[in-house]
Coordinates of C-alpha atoms in Angstrom, one line a residue:
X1 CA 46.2 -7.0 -46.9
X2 CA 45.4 -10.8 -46.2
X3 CA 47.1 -10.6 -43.5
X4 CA 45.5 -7.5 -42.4
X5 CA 42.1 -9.1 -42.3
X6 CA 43.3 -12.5 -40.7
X7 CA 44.5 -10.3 -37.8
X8 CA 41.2 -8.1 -37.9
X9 CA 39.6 -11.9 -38.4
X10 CA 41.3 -13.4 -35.2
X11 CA 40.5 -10.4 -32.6
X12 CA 36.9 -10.1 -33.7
X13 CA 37.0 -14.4 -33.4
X14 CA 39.0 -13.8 -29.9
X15 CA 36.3 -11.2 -28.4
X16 CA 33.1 -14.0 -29.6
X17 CA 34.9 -16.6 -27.7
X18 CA 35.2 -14.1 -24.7
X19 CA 32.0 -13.3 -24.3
X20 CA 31.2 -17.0 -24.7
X21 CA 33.0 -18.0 -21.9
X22 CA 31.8 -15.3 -19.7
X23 CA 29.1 -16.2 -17.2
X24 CA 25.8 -13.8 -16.9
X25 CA 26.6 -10.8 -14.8
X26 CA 25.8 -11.2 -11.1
X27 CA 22.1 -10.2 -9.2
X28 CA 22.8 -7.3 -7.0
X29 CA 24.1 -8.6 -3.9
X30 CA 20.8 -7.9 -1.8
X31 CA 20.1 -10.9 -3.8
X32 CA 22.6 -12.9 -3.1
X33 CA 20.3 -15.7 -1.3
X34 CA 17.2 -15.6 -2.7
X35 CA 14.5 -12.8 -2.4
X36 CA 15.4 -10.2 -0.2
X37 CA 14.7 -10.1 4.2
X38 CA 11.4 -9.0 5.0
X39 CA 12.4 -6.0 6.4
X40 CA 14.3 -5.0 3.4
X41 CA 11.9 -6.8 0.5
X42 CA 9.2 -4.1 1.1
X43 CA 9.2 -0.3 0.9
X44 CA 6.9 2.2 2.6
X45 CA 7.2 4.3 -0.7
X46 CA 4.5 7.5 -0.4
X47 CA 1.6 8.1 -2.9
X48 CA 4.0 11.0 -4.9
X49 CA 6.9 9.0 -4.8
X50 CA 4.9 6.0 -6.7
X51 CA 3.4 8.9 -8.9
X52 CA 6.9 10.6 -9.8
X53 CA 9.1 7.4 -10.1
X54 CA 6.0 6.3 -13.0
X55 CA 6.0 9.6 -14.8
X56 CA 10.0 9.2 -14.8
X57 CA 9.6 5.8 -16.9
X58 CA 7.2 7.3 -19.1
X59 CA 9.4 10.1 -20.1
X60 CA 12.5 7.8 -20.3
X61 CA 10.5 5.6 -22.3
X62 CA 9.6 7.9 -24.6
X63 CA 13.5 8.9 -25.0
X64 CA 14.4 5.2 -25.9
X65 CA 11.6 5.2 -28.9
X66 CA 13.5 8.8 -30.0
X67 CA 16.8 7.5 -29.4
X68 CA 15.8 4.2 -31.9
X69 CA 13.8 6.6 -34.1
X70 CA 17.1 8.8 -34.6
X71 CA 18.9 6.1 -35.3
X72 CA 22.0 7.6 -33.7
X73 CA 22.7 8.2 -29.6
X74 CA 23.3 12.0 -29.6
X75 CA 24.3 13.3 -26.5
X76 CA 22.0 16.1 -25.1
X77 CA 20.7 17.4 -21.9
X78 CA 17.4 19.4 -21.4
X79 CA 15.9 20.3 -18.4
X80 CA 12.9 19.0 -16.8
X81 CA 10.4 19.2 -13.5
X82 CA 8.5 16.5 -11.7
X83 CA 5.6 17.3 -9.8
X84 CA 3.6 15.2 -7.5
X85 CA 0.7 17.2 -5.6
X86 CA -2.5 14.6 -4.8
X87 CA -4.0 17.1 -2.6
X88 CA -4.5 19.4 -5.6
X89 CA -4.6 16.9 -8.0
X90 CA -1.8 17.6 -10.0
X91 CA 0.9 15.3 -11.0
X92 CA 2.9 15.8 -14.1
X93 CA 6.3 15.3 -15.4
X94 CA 7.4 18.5 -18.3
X95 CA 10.6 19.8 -20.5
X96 CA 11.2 23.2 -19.3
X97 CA 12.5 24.2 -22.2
X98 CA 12.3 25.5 -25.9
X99 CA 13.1 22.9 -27.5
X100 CA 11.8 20.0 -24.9
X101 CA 8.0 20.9 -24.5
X102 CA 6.7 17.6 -23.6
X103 CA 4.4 17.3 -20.7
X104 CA 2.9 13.8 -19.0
X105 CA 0.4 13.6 -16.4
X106 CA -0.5 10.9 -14.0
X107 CA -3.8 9.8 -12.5
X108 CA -3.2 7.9 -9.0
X109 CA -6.0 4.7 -9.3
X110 CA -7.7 3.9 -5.8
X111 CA -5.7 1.3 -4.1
X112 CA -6.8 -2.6 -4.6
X113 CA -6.4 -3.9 -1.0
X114 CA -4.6 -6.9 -1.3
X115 CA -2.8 -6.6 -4.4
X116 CA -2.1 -3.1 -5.3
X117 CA -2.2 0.5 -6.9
X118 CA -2.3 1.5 -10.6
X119 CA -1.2 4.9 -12.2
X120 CA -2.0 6.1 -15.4
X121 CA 0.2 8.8 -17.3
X122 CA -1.1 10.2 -20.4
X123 CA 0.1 12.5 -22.8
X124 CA -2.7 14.9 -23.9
X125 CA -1.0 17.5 -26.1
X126 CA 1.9 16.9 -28.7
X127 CA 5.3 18.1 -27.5
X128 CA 9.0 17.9 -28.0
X129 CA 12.1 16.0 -26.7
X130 CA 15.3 18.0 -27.4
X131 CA 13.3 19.5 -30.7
X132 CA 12.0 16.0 -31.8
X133 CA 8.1 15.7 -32.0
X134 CA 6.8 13.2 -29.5
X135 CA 3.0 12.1 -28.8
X136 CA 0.4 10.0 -27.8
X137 CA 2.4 8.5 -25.1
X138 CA -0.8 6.6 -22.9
X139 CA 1.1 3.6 -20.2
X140 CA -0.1 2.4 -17.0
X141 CA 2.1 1.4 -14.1
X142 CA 1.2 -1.2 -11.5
X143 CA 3.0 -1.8 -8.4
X144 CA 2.5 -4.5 -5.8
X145 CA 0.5 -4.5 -2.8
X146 CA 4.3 -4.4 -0.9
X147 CA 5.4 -1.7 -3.2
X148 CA 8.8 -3.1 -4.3
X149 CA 7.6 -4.1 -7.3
X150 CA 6.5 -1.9 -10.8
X151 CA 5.5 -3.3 -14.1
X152 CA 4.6 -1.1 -17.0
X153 CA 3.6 -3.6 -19.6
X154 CA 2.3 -1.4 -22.5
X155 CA 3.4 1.9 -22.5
X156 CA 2.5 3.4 -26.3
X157 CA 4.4 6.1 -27.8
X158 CA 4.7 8.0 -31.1
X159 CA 7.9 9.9 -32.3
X160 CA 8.6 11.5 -35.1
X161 CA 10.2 9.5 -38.2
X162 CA 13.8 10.6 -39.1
X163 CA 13.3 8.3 -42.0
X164 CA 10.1 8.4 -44.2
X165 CA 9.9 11.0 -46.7
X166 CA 6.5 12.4 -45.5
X167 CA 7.7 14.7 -42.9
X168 CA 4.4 14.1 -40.7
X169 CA 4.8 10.5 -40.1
X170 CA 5.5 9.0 -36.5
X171 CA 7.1 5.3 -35.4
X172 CA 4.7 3.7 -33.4
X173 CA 6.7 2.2 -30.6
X174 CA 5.9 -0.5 -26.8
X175 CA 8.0 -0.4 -24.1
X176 CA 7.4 -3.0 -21.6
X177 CA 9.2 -2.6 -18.2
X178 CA 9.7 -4.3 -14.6
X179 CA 11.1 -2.7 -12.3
X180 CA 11.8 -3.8 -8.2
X181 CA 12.8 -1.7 -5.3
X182 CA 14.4 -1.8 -2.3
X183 CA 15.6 0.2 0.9
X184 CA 19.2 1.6 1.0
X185 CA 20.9 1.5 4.9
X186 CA 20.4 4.7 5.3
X187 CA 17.8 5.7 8.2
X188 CA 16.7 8.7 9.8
X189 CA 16.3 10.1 13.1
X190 CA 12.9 8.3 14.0
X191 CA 14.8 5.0 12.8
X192 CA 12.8 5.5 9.3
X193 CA 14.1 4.5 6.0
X194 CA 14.8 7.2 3.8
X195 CA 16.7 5.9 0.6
X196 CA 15.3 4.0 -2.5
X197 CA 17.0 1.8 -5.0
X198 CA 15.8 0.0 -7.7
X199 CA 17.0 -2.5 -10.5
X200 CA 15.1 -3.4 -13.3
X201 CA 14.9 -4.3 -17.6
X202 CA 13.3 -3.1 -20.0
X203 CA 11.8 -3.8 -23.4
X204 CA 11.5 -0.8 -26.8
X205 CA 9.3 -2.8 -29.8
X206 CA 8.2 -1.5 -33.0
X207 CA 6.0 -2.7 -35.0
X208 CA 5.3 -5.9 -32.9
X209 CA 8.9 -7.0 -32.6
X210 CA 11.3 -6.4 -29.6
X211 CA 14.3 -3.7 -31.5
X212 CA 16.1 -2.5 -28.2
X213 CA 17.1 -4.0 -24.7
X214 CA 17.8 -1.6 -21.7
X215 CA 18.9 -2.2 -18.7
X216 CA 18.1 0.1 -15.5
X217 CA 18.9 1.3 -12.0
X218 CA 17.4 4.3 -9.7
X219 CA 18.3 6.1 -6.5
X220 CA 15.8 8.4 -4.5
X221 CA 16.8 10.1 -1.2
X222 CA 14.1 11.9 0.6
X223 CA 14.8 15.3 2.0
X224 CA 15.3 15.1 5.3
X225 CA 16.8 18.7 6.2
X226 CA 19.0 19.0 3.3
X227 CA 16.9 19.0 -0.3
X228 CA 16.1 15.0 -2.0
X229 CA 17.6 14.1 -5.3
X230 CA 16.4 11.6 -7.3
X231 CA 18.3 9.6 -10.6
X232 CA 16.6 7.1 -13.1
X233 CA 19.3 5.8 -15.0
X234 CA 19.0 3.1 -18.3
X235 CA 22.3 1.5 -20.0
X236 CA 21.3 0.0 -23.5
X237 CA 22.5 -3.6 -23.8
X238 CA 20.8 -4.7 -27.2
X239 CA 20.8 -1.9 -29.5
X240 CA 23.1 -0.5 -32.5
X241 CA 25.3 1.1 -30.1
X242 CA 25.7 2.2 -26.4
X243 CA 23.6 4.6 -24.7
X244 CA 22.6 5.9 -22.0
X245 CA 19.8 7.9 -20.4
X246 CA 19.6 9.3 -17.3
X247 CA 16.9 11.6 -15.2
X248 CA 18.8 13.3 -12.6
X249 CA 16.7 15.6 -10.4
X250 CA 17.0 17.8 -6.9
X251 CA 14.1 19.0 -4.6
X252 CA 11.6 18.4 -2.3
X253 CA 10.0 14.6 -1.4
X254 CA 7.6 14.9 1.1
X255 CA 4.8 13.0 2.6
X256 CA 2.5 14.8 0.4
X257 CA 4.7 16.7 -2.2
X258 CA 7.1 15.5 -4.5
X259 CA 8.5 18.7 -6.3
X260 CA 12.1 18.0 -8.0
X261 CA 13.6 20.1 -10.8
X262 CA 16.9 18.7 -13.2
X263 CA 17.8 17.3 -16.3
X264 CA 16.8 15.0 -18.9
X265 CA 20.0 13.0 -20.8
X266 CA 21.4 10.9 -23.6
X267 CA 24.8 10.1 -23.2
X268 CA 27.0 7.8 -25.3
X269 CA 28.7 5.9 -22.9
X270 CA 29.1 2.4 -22.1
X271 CA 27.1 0.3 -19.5
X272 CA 30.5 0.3 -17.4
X273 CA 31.1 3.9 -17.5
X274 CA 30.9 5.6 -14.0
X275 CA 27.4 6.8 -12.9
X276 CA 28.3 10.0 -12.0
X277 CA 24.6 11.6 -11.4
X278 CA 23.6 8.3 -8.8
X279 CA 26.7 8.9 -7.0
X280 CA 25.8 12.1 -6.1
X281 CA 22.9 11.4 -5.4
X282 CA 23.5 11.1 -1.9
X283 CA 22.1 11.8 1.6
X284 CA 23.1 15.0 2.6
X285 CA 23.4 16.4 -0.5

């Protein structure tokens, strides 16, 4: 038995010293000398696209306070639709399903010449991810004047306890997030960009106190003949175990319509594991 635990002892000691050693993981390489080219550290990213890619961190923040809440990452995967219409005034992200009724919608903020745009997402009715009661989400997203920036710094969100005896309480939880973007090398006919990324952390507190650490990555592809796609995906990195969420939807993104249907899911995988939905996101496809 002693010598059982010496040996546990010694690999447990071996993998501290490992990660010790290690150096920080590397910038993406579009960073590799500083702040991006000027061509590339800029995006012309359209009114819906600003409105979608917001109402997408709002519902995957509100799946990192019910993956904390839960206490557990359960693998599920719900579907969902992301609407961006400014013309009729309706912008909303919404579970399609039975047992994922949520529904956020956006208000587009007049531009701030100079420095930016704000957009507001709100949750106005109580709702459901993957049969967990969620509400009250209220966060506003600011991007830059250049649009390759987004900071969400307060996003508020209540879910349902899966510990306290009184059935009806909620975790109050913050999520604070920065994201920046940046255009792929993919360009279209006119010599226009037409592909997205972006890389980003994120924050989850409760109760004033920082409990989870995510990191994050996103693809969008316009449709440009063939139908857009669009993937948010998050990796936790400080958390009680690994998890992953990922929005992964297919569609129109047009100058004036952003209209994509997909899914909404938690997967218990590793940062490391392959990233199956953003590779197929692709052009084309």
């Amino acid at each position: 038995m002693k010598t059982k635990i010496t040996t546990i002892s010694a690999a447990v000691l071996l993998g501290i010293s490992t990660l010790a050693n290690a150096n920080p993981p590397s910038a993406p390489s579009i960073y590799n000398t500083g702040p991006a080219a000027p061509r590339l550290n800029m995006t012309d990213m359209r009114d819906v696209e600003k409105t979608a890619f917001a109402l997408n961190e709002a519902l995957m923040q509100a799946t990192e306070g019910l993956v904390y809440a839960q206490g557990t990452c359960a693998n599920f995967s719900t579907p969902i639709e992301v609407y961006s219409h400014p013309g009729s005034n309706s912008n909303y992200i919404e579970g399609t399903s039975a047992i994922s009724t949520i529904r956020l919608d956006a208000t587009i903020q007049p531009k701030v010449a100079g420095f930016g745009q704000n957009y507001d997402v709100e949750q106005f009715a109580q709702g459901t991810i993957n049969g967990t009661p969620v509400q009250n989400l209220r966060g506003r997203y600011t991007y830059n004047e250049l649009a390759n920036m987004m900071v969400g710094e307060r996003t508020g969100v209540q879910v349902k306890s899966q510990t306290v005896r009184n059935g009806n309480s909620f975790d109050q939880f913050y999520s604070s997030v920065i994201k920046d973007f940046y255009h792929g090398n993919t360009y279209d006919a006119n010599g226009d960009f037409y592909e997205i990324f972006d890389y980003g952390l994120q924050s989850v507190s409760k109760n004033g106190y920082p409990v989870n650490k995510w990191w994050q990555k996103s693809k969008a592809v316009r449709d440009n003949g063939s139908q857009g796609c669009t993937v948010f995906q998050k990796d936790r990195l400080v958390g009680s175990s690994s998890c992953r969420i990922v929005i992964s939807t297919a569609g129109y993104s047009q100058e004036d319509l952003f209209w994509q249907k997909g899914t909404l899911s938690v997967q218990r995988v590793s940062p490391s594991s392959v990233s199956t939905e953003l590779n197929n996101c692709t052009a084309g496809n």
